[in-house]
Each structure stands twice: as C-alpha cells, then as structure tokens.
mmCIF file of C-alpha atoms in Angstrom:
data_model
loop_
_atom_site.group_PDB
_atom_site.id
_atom_site.type_symbol
_atom_site.label_atom_id
_atom_site.label_comp_id
_atom_site.label_asym_id
_atom_site.label_seq_id
_atom_site.Cartn_x
_atom_site.Cartn_y
_atom_site.Cartn_z
ATOM 1 C CA PHE A 1 16.775 -69.908 63.528
ATOM 2 C CA ASP A 2 14.162 -72.425 61.915
ATOM 3 C CA GLY A 3 12.828 -69.633 59.936
ATOM 4 C CA ARG A 4 10.008 -68.745 62.095
ATOM 5 C CA ALA A 5 10.552 -64.809 63.384
ATOM 6 C CA GLU A 6 11.005 -65.232 67.321
ATOM 7 C CA ARG A 7 11.140 -61.296 67.866
ATOM 8 C CA LEU A 8 9.165 -58.118 66.354
ATOM 9 C CA PHE A 9 11.179 -54.954 65.461
ATOM 10 C CA GLY A 10 9.247 -51.821 65.442
ATOM 11 C CA SER A 11 8.839 -48.242 65.600
ATOM 12 C CA LEU A 12 5.580 -45.796 66.768
ATOM 13 C CA GLN A 13 4.954 -42.496 65.653
ATOM 14 C CA ASP A 14 1.937 -40.063 67.185
ATOM 15 C CA ILE A 15 0.424 -39.554 63.681
ATOM 16 C CA THR A 16 -2.838 -36.998 65.223
ATOM 17 C CA GLU A 17 -1.309 -34.332 63.559
ATOM 18 C CA HIS A 18 -0.494 -35.639 61.126
ATOM 19 C CA LYS A 19 -4.405 -37.542 60.360
ATOM 20 C CA ARG A 20 -5.157 -33.269 61.546
ATOM 21 C CA SER A 21 -3.765 -32.229 58.895
ATOM 22 C CA VAL A 22 -5.589 -34.640 56.079
ATOM 23 C CA ASP A 23 -8.815 -34.576 57.645
ATOM 24 C CA GLU A 24 -8.938 -30.822 57.124
ATOM 25 C CA LEU A 25 -6.989 -30.822 53.786
ATOM 26 C CA LEU A 26 -9.435 -33.610 53.156
ATOM 27 C CA ARG A 27 -12.421 -31.534 54.237
ATOM 28 C CA SER A 28 -10.990 -27.796 52.863
ATOM 29 C CA ASN A 29 -10.558 -30.224 49.186
ATOM 30 C CA GLU A 30 -14.374 -31.139 49.454
ATOM 31 C CA LYS A 31 -15.533 -27.460 50.294
ATOM 32 C CA TYR A 32 -13.919 -26.259 47.392
ATOM 33 C CA ARG A 33 -14.771 -28.207 44.626
ATOM 34 C CA GLU A 34 -19.138 -27.601 45.716
ATOM 35 C CA LEU A 35 -17.995 -23.397 45.774
ATOM 36 C CA ALA A 36 -16.691 -24.560 42.282
ATOM 37 C CA GLU A 37 -19.463 -26.388 41.196
ATOM 38 C CA ASN A 38 -22.102 -24.077 42.397
ATOM 39 C CA LEU A 39 -20.391 -20.701 41.579
ATOM 40 C CA ASN A 40 -21.767 -19.250 37.633
ATOM 41 C CA ASP A 41 -18.263 -18.134 36.980
ATOM 42 C CA VAL A 42 -16.071 -21.108 35.853
ATOM 43 C CA LEU A 43 -12.489 -21.926 37.233
ATOM 44 C CA TYR A 44 -10.055 -23.735 35.103
ATOM 45 C CA ALA A 45 -6.387 -23.812 35.634
ATOM 46 C CA VAL A 46 -3.295 -25.156 31.946
ATOM 47 C CA ASP A 47 -0.212 -26.128 31.805
ATOM 48 C CA ALA A 48 2.408 -23.995 30.864
ATOM 49 C CA ASP A 49 2.737 -25.048 27.412
ATOM 50 C CA GLY A 50 -1.381 -24.801 28.104
ATOM 51 C CA THR A 51 -3.089 -27.383 28.187
ATOM 52 C CA ILE A 52 -6.176 -27.652 29.734
ATOM 53 C CA THR A 53 -5.637 -29.760 33.084
ATOM 54 C CA TYR A 54 -9.038 -28.869 34.684
ATOM 55 C CA VAL A 55 -11.971 -26.534 34.281
ATOM 56 C CA SER A 56 -15.241 -26.588 36.656
ATOM 57 C CA PRO A 57 -18.250 -28.297 35.839
ATOM 58 C CA PRO A 58 -20.377 -24.469 35.377
ATOM 59 C CA VAL A 59 -18.618 -24.519 31.840
ATOM 60 C CA LYS A 60 -21.748 -26.789 30.475
ATOM 61 C CA SER A 61 -24.379 -23.811 31.405
ATOM 62 C CA VAL A 62 -22.253 -21.346 30.088
ATOM 63 C CA PHE A 63 -20.074 -22.506 26.859
ATOM 64 C CA GLY A 64 -22.426 -25.635 26.544
ATOM 65 C CA TYR A 65 -18.492 -28.452 27.028
ATOM 66 C CA THR A 66 -18.924 -30.245 30.131
ATOM 67 C CA PRO A 67 -15.462 -30.816 31.524
ATOM 68 C CA GLY A 68 -13.965 -33.456 29.778
ATOM 69 C CA GLU A 69 -14.304 -32.423 26.073
ATOM 70 C CA LEU A 70 -12.134 -29.895 26.703
ATOM 71 C CA VAL A 71 -9.629 -30.436 29.663
ATOM 72 C CA GLY A 72 -6.508 -33.110 27.633
ATOM 73 C CA LYS A 73 -6.756 -29.642 24.573
ATOM 74 C CA HIS A 74 -4.738 -26.730 24.412
ATOM 75 C CA PHE A 75 -6.248 -23.581 25.181
ATOM 76 C CA ALA A 76 -5.550 -22.138 21.795
ATOM 77 C CA HIS A 77 -8.948 -24.768 20.199
ATOM 78 C CA ILE A 78 -11.693 -22.364 21.536
ATOM 79 C CA ILE A 79 -9.550 -19.420 21.600
ATOM 80 C CA HIS A 80 -10.857 -16.089 18.475
ATOM 81 C CA PRO A 81 -8.524 -16.504 16.099
ATOM 82 C CA GLU A 82 -8.137 -12.362 15.953
ATOM 83 C CA ASP A 83 -7.776 -13.081 19.740
ATOM 84 C CA LEU A 84 -5.103 -15.393 19.816
ATOM 85 C CA ASP A 85 -2.072 -13.371 19.695
ATOM 86 C CA THR A 86 -3.438 -11.257 22.174
ATOM 87 C CA VAL A 87 -4.072 -14.629 24.651
ATOM 88 C CA ARG A 88 -1.102 -15.813 24.397
ATOM 89 C CA LEU A 89 0.984 -12.934 25.228
ATOM 90 C CA ALA A 90 -1.232 -13.221 27.893
ATOM 91 C CA PHE A 91 0.006 -16.568 29.045
ATOM 92 C CA ALA A 92 3.337 -15.671 29.117
ATOM 93 C CA GLU A 93 2.851 -12.176 30.775
ATOM 94 C CA VAL A 94 0.693 -14.475 33.751
ATOM 95 C CA LEU A 95 3.633 -16.664 34.107
ATOM 96 C CA GLN A 96 5.736 -14.048 34.968
ATOM 97 C CA GLY A 97 3.582 -12.739 38.041
ATOM 98 C CA ARG A 98 2.512 -9.806 36.029
ATOM 99 C CA LEU A 99 -1.726 -10.058 37.694
ATOM 100 C CA TYR A 100 -4.390 -8.302 35.900
ATOM 101 C CA PRO A 101 -8.202 -9.088 33.905
ATOM 102 C CA ARG A 102 -7.700 -9.642 30.749
ATOM 103 C CA GLU A 103 -11.241 -9.663 28.026
ATOM 104 C CA TYR A 104 -11.649 -11.880 24.831
ATOM 105 C CA ARG A 105 -13.374 -14.698 22.723
ATOM 106 C CA ILE A 106 -13.438 -17.621 23.854
ATOM 107 C CA ARG A 107 -15.941 -20.120 21.064
ATOM 108 C CA THR A 108 -18.976 -22.625 22.626
ATOM 109 C CA LYS A 109 -19.853 -25.704 21.745
ATOM 110 C CA SER A 110 -22.445 -24.947 19.355
ATOM 111 C CA GLY A 111 -19.662 -22.003 17.724
ATOM 112 C CA GLU A 112 -20.832 -19.198 19.196
ATOM 113 C CA TYR A 113 -17.840 -16.697 20.025
ATOM 114 C CA ARG A 114 -18.653 -15.153 23.578
ATOM 115 C CA TRP A 115 -17.254 -12.364 25.112
ATOM 116 C CA ILE A 116 -15.375 -13.915 28.545
ATOM 117 C CA ARG A 117 -13.693 -11.620 31.124
ATOM 118 C CA THR A 118 -10.275 -13.989 33.090
ATOM 119 C CA SER A 119 -8.414 -13.280 36.748
ATOM 120 C CA SER A 120 -5.418 -15.301 36.354
ATOM 121 C CA ARG A 121 -2.269 -16.091 38.580
ATOM 122 C CA PRO A 122 0.459 -18.734 37.855
ATOM 123 C CA ILE A 123 0.824 -21.942 39.389
ATOM 124 C CA HIS A 124 4.332 -22.940 41.214
ATOM 125 C CA GLU A 125 5.984 -25.627 41.792
ATOM 126 C CA GLY A 126 9.416 -24.342 44.347
ATOM 127 C CA GLU A 127 10.516 -21.290 41.940
ATOM 128 C CA GLN A 128 9.702 -22.019 39.087
ATOM 129 C CA PRO A 129 6.077 -22.270 37.537
ATOM 130 C CA ILE A 130 3.893 -24.512 35.656
ATOM 131 C CA GLY A 131 0.495 -23.441 34.841
ATOM 132 C CA LEU A 132 -2.022 -20.928 35.269
ATOM 133 C CA GLN A 133 -5.594 -21.047 37.301
ATOM 134 C CA GLY A 134 -8.112 -18.480 37.001
ATOM 135 C CA VAL A 135 -11.872 -17.273 37.004
ATOM 136 C CA ILE A 136 -13.336 -17.704 33.563
ATOM 137 C CA THR A 137 -16.346 -14.697 34.329
ATOM 138 C CA ASP A 138 -19.185 -14.520 31.192
ATOM 139 C CA ILE A 139 -19.607 -11.045 29.805
ATOM 140 C CA ASN A 140 -21.363 -11.057 26.488
ATOM 141 C CA ASP A 141 -24.792 -9.145 26.813
ATOM 142 C CA ARG A 142 -21.554 -5.953 28.531
ATOM 143 C CA LYS A 143 -19.707 -6.823 25.615
ATOM 144 C CA LEU A 144 -22.428 -6.625 23.337
ATOM 145 C CA ALA A 145 -24.784 -3.980 24.433
ATOM 146 C CA GLU A 146 -21.038 -1.926 24.867
ATOM 147 C CA GLU A 147 -20.897 -2.689 20.882
ATOM 148 C CA ALA A 148 -24.288 -1.432 19.646
ATOM 149 C CA LEU A 149 -23.534 1.856 22.171
ATOM 150 C CA GLN A 150 -20.668 2.566 20.975
ATOM 151 C CA GLU A 151 -21.421 1.737 17.208
ATOM 152 C CA SER A 152 -24.699 4.415 17.998
ATOM 153 C CA GLU A 153 -22.593 6.684 19.350
ATOM 154 C CA GLU A 154 -20.667 6.862 16.162
ATOM 155 C CA LYS A 155 -23.513 7.311 13.932
ATOM 156 C CA TYR A 156 -24.946 9.703 16.299
ATOM 157 C CA ARG A 157 -21.178 11.604 16.177
ATOM 158 C CA ARG A 158 -21.624 11.971 12.454
ATOM 159 C CA ILE A 159 -25.118 13.284 12.499
ATOM 160 C CA PHE A 160 -25.207 15.515 15.256
ATOM 161 C CA GLU A 161 -21.482 16.995 14.133
ATOM 162 C CA ASN A 162 -23.177 17.852 10.489
ATOM 163 C CA GLU A 163 -23.490 21.267 9.770
ATOM 164 C CA LEU A 164 -26.708 21.155 7.450
ATOM 165 C CA MET A 165 -28.731 20.490 10.350
ATOM 166 C CA ALA A 166 -29.586 22.119 12.872
ATOM 167 C CA ILE A 167 -29.449 19.309 16.154
ATOM 168 C CA CYS A 168 -30.321 19.571 19.742
ATOM 169 C CA ILE A 169 -30.732 17.296 22.538
ATOM 170 C CA PHE A 170 -33.237 18.373 25.527
ATOM 171 C CA ASP A 171 -34.507 16.663 28.610
ATOM 172 C CA LEU A 172 -38.614 15.272 27.959
ATOM 173 C CA GLU A 173 -39.055 15.959 31.390
ATOM 174 C CA THR A 174 -37.360 20.170 32.632
ATOM 175 C CA PHE A 175 -37.001 21.261 28.157
ATOM 176 C CA ARG A 176 -34.132 22.024 29.067
ATOM 177 C CA PHE A 177 -31.368 21.342 26.913
ATOM 178 C CA ILE A 178 -28.452 18.962 27.214
ATOM 179 C CA ASP A 179 -26.340 18.923 23.453
ATOM 180 C CA VAL A 180 -26.290 21.259 21.502
ATOM 181 C CA ASN A 181 -24.300 21.424 17.884
ATOM 182 C CA ASP A 182 -22.362 24.436 15.753
ATOM 183 C CA ALA A 183 -25.379 24.237 13.260
ATOM 184 C CA TYR A 184 -27.737 25.364 16.540
ATOM 185 C CA VAL A 185 -26.220 27.866 17.768
ATOM 186 C CA THR A 186 -25.771 29.605 13.786
ATOM 187 C CA LEU A 187 -29.328 28.719 13.430
ATOM 188 C CA TYR A 188 -30.604 30.406 16.871
ATOM 189 C CA GLY A 189 -27.858 33.038 17.639
ATOM 190 C CA TYR A 190 -27.158 32.009 20.985
ATOM 191 C CA SER A 191 -24.110 30.810 22.739
ATOM 192 C CA ARG A 192 -23.596 27.122 23.871
ATOM 193 C CA VAL A 193 -23.044 28.063 27.292
ATOM 194 C CA GLU A 194 -26.362 30.373 26.859
ATOM 195 C CA LEU A 195 -28.299 27.411 25.828
ATOM 196 C CA LEU A 196 -27.025 25.043 27.986
ATOM 197 C CA ALA A 197 -26.361 26.913 30.807
ATOM 198 C CA ASN A 198 -30.451 27.320 31.853
ATOM 199 C CA MET A 199 -32.302 27.713 27.986
ATOM 200 C CA THR A 200 -35.635 25.343 27.159
ATOM 201 C CA ILE A 201 -37.281 24.554 24.562
ATOM 202 C CA HIS A 202 -40.034 26.651 25.357
ATOM 203 C CA ASP A 203 -36.729 29.867 24.803
ATOM 204 C CA ILE A 204 -36.873 29.427 20.763
ATOM 205 C CA THR A 205 -40.548 28.506 20.059
ATOM 206 C CA VAL A 206 -43.222 30.844 19.279
ATOM 207 C CA GLU A 207 -45.869 28.797 19.416
ATOM 208 C CA HIS A 208 -44.841 26.898 23.334
ATOM 209 C CA GLN A 209 -48.618 24.362 23.835
ATOM 210 C CA ALA A 210 -47.774 23.502 19.630
ATOM 211 C CA SER A 211 -44.078 22.355 20.910
ATOM 212 C CA TYR A 212 -45.006 20.543 24.897
ATOM 213 C CA GLN A 213 -47.378 18.896 23.149
ATOM 214 C CA ALA A 214 -45.694 17.602 20.149
ATOM 215 C CA SER A 215 -42.979 16.237 22.430
ATOM 216 C CA GLN A 216 -45.555 14.643 24.519
ATOM 217 C CA LYS A 217 -47.009 12.748 21.084
ATOM 218 C CA ALA A 218 -42.881 11.688 20.193
ATOM 219 C CA ARG A 219 -43.500 9.871 23.860
ATOM 220 C CA VAL A 220 -45.898 7.576 22.594
ATOM 221 C CA ASP A 221 -45.673 7.840 19.152
ATOM 222 C CA GLY A 222 -41.620 7.955 18.674
ATOM 223 C CA THR A 223 -39.894 9.803 15.673
ATOM 224 C CA ILE A 224 -42.206 11.976 14.872
ATOM 225 C CA TYR A 225 -42.185 14.778 11.894
ATOM 226 C CA ILE A 226 -43.329 18.437 12.334
ATOM 227 C CA SER A 227 -43.239 20.323 8.969
ATOM 228 C CA LEU A 228 -43.600 23.435 9.773
ATOM 229 C CA ARG A 229 -42.996 25.581 12.910
ATOM 230 C CA TYR A 230 -42.306 29.550 13.879
ATOM 231 C CA HIS A 231 -39.699 29.940 16.091
ATOM 232 C CA LYS A 232 -37.462 32.538 16.625
ATOM 233 C CA LYS A 233 -33.119 33.779 16.785
ATOM 234 C CA LYS A 234 -32.169 35.048 19.703
ATOM 235 C CA SER A 235 -32.415 38.910 17.966
ATOM 236 C CA GLY A 236 -36.296 38.227 18.180
ATOM 237 C CA LYS A 237 -36.302 37.444 14.347
ATOM 238 C CA VAL A 238 -38.745 34.574 14.383
ATOM 239 C CA PHE A 239 -39.106 32.204 11.306
ATOM 240 C CA PRO A 240 -40.409 28.970 9.523
ATOM 241 C CA VAL A 241 -38.555 25.794 10.835
ATOM 242 C CA GLU A 242 -38.471 22.190 10.187
ATOM 243 C CA ILE A 243 -38.331 19.768 12.336
ATOM 244 C CA VAL A 244 -37.217 15.982 12.896
ATOM 245 C CA GLY A 245 -37.506 13.582 15.873
ATOM 246 C CA GLY A 246 -37.678 11.131 18.630
ATOM 247 C CA PRO A 247 -37.204 10.397 22.327
ATOM 248 C CA TYR A 248 -34.607 7.520 23.558
ATOM 249 C CA ARG A 249 -33.605 7.111 27.161
ATOM 250 C CA PHE A 250 -30.252 8.480 28.085
ATOM 251 C CA LYS A 251 -28.659 8.196 31.996
ATOM 252 C CA GLY A 252 -31.481 6.260 33.456
ATOM 253 C CA ARG A 253 -33.915 9.705 31.865
ATOM 254 C CA SER A 254 -35.946 10.669 28.445
ATOM 255 C CA VAL A 255 -34.817 12.392 26.811
ATOM 256 C CA MET A 256 -35.309 14.182 23.398
ATOM 257 C CA PHE A 257 -33.373 15.183 20.110
ATOM 258 C CA ALA A 258 -34.692 17.282 16.891
ATOM 259 C CA MET A 259 -33.110 18.263 13.673
ATOM 260 C CA ALA A 260 -34.236 21.748 12.803
ATOM 261 C CA ARG A 261 -34.258 23.390 8.995
ATOM 262 C CA ASP A 262 -34.832 26.997 8.787
ATOM 263 C CA ILE A 263 -37.492 26.753 5.596
ATOM 264 C CA SER A 264 -37.601 30.937 5.087
ATOM 265 C CA ALA A 265 -36.434 30.020 1.449
ATOM 266 C CA ARG A 266 -39.138 27.673 0.922
ATOM 267 C CA ILE A 267 -41.966 29.002 2.618
ATOM 268 C CA LYS A 268 -41.558 32.386 0.987
ATOM 269 C CA ALA A 269 -41.339 30.545 -2.427
ATOM 270 C CA GLU A 270 -44.588 29.036 -1.691
ATOM 271 C CA GLU A 271 -46.443 32.272 -1.011
ATOM 272 C CA GLU A 272 -44.677 33.131 -4.012
ATOM 273 C CA MET A 273 -46.744 30.517 -5.903
ATOM 274 C CA SER A 274 -49.411 31.088 -3.646
ATOM 275 C CA LEU A 275 -50.009 34.951 -5.359
ATOM 276 C CA PHE A 276 -49.085 34.321 -8.216
ATOM 277 C CA LYS A 277 -51.128 31.553 -8.946
ATOM 278 C CA ALA A 278 -54.595 33.791 -7.551
ATOM 279 C CA ILE A 279 -53.595 36.879 -9.213
ATOM 280 C CA ILE A 280 -52.921 34.253 -13.134
ATOM 281 C CA GLU A 281 -57.459 33.402 -11.685
ATOM 282 C CA LYS A 282 -58.082 36.871 -11.490
ATOM 283 C CA SER A 283 -56.692 38.170 -15.124
#
C-alpha cells in the first residue's frame, strides 16, 4: 500500500499458430517480392481513384521509369491521349468485375509510346472494390509487326484488285498457284478453281526453262522485270506478256508475285514499224 506493487496479474496465451502464420506471410511476401522483381512483365496496383500505388522494379527496363517516379501519379499521366477514354472505361469495368485483357499505349520516360497488354482484377475490402491490380506485358514489337502487315495487306489488296493487271502468287518450290486476281482469270481463260486446284506457272508458259531461270534469279536479285515472255491461254493461243515480279515470305514459305500484261498490241505495232522501216529502206 506504500505505492509498491505486491502482486502481478496477467495471462498467458499460446501464439504458436499466430507466429507461424506471420512467418509464413513474411516468407510468402519475400517470395512474391523476388518474383515481382525478376519477372519480365510489370506488376502494378492502383487505387479506386486511379492513383498508382505500386509498380514492380522491371518497369525501369521496359518503360524507363523507376517505381518511385510512378507511384502517387494518376494512371492518365502515362496513357496515350487517344487511348485514355478506352482505358478509363476499362478501369471502371474491372472494378465491376468484368475481367478481360486490354491493349493500349503507354508513354515511356523518353517520350515514345509503347503498346502494352494488361490483365487486371479488382482489389476488395470486404464487398467494396478499393482499386485494382494487374500485370503489364510489353507487346510493342508484336503490334508494330501487325500494323505493318495490315498496312502492307491493304496496299496489296488495292494492287491485287486492280483490273488492269493480271496478278498471280505462286510457290517458289512447287510453282503451284496460291492466288490469282480476276484480271488473271480473264486474261488466261481458266477459272479460279482450275488455276488454284493443281496448276503451276509451267501450265501457262511456253518458255519453261526461261520461266524457271527467271524465278530462281528473282530469289537472289529480288524484284525482276521481263520485257517479253510468251504465255498461252486455255484455248491454246500463244501471246506475248510483260512481267514484273518479286519474291517474299508468306506463312513460312517462299512465294513470288507476278504481274503480267498482254503486250500483243505493242508487239504488233513494233512489227509493223519494223516492216515499214524495211520497205522505206528498200525504196
């Protein structure tokens, strides 16, 4: 009663399971930390307002930023302006549980934009979504290749559908036709089905060796121009053509496109001019 404690009351509690759980959590966090730092992809988290709360270290090698330069900023800070509305809509949809990958462009620290693919899911506190987390995969090389292919295919389609030039594509190993346009069908008299069934370029030329040598030369030199070659129609009629062609890769194989133009009128005019010249010289 003089102010000194005479008794000590307390209780003991077995915290073995709690300590084990904490240790497991720490080990788990360390494991996930190592995983996040060694992934090629970037892990991220944002809160419900769109503020970035976490970015894994690989973000520096992919986009040039350190995690500290992005944490605390709104995601709109690095989104391409043309993609911003799409990303905002996607953000809202993920918070509502609509999960599917998205593709859009992110500005790197150097100022260029790179295509990325994100897979995200909401973070909940109870029933309430408080943000989202996900994975960013750099798909820039793939997208650029797709855009280049799409652009070249668009150019190819416009050229291929040109009714003034007969165009074919054939395999450089088998010489079988892969595709022909309507002008080619009209010029040679065969149906598209006939040409694509099992016919080769040897079926439409009367100069087999010269055609073979030209195709092999094109494989080495690239684009080739043939001022005169004699082909034949389905009817058997032989006629002169002018050819421009070139090799390229298509679905893993070497192919060649060839644009042929009937030059019968030109050849006839040249022959008549030669005959007229000979007559003048004799007179």
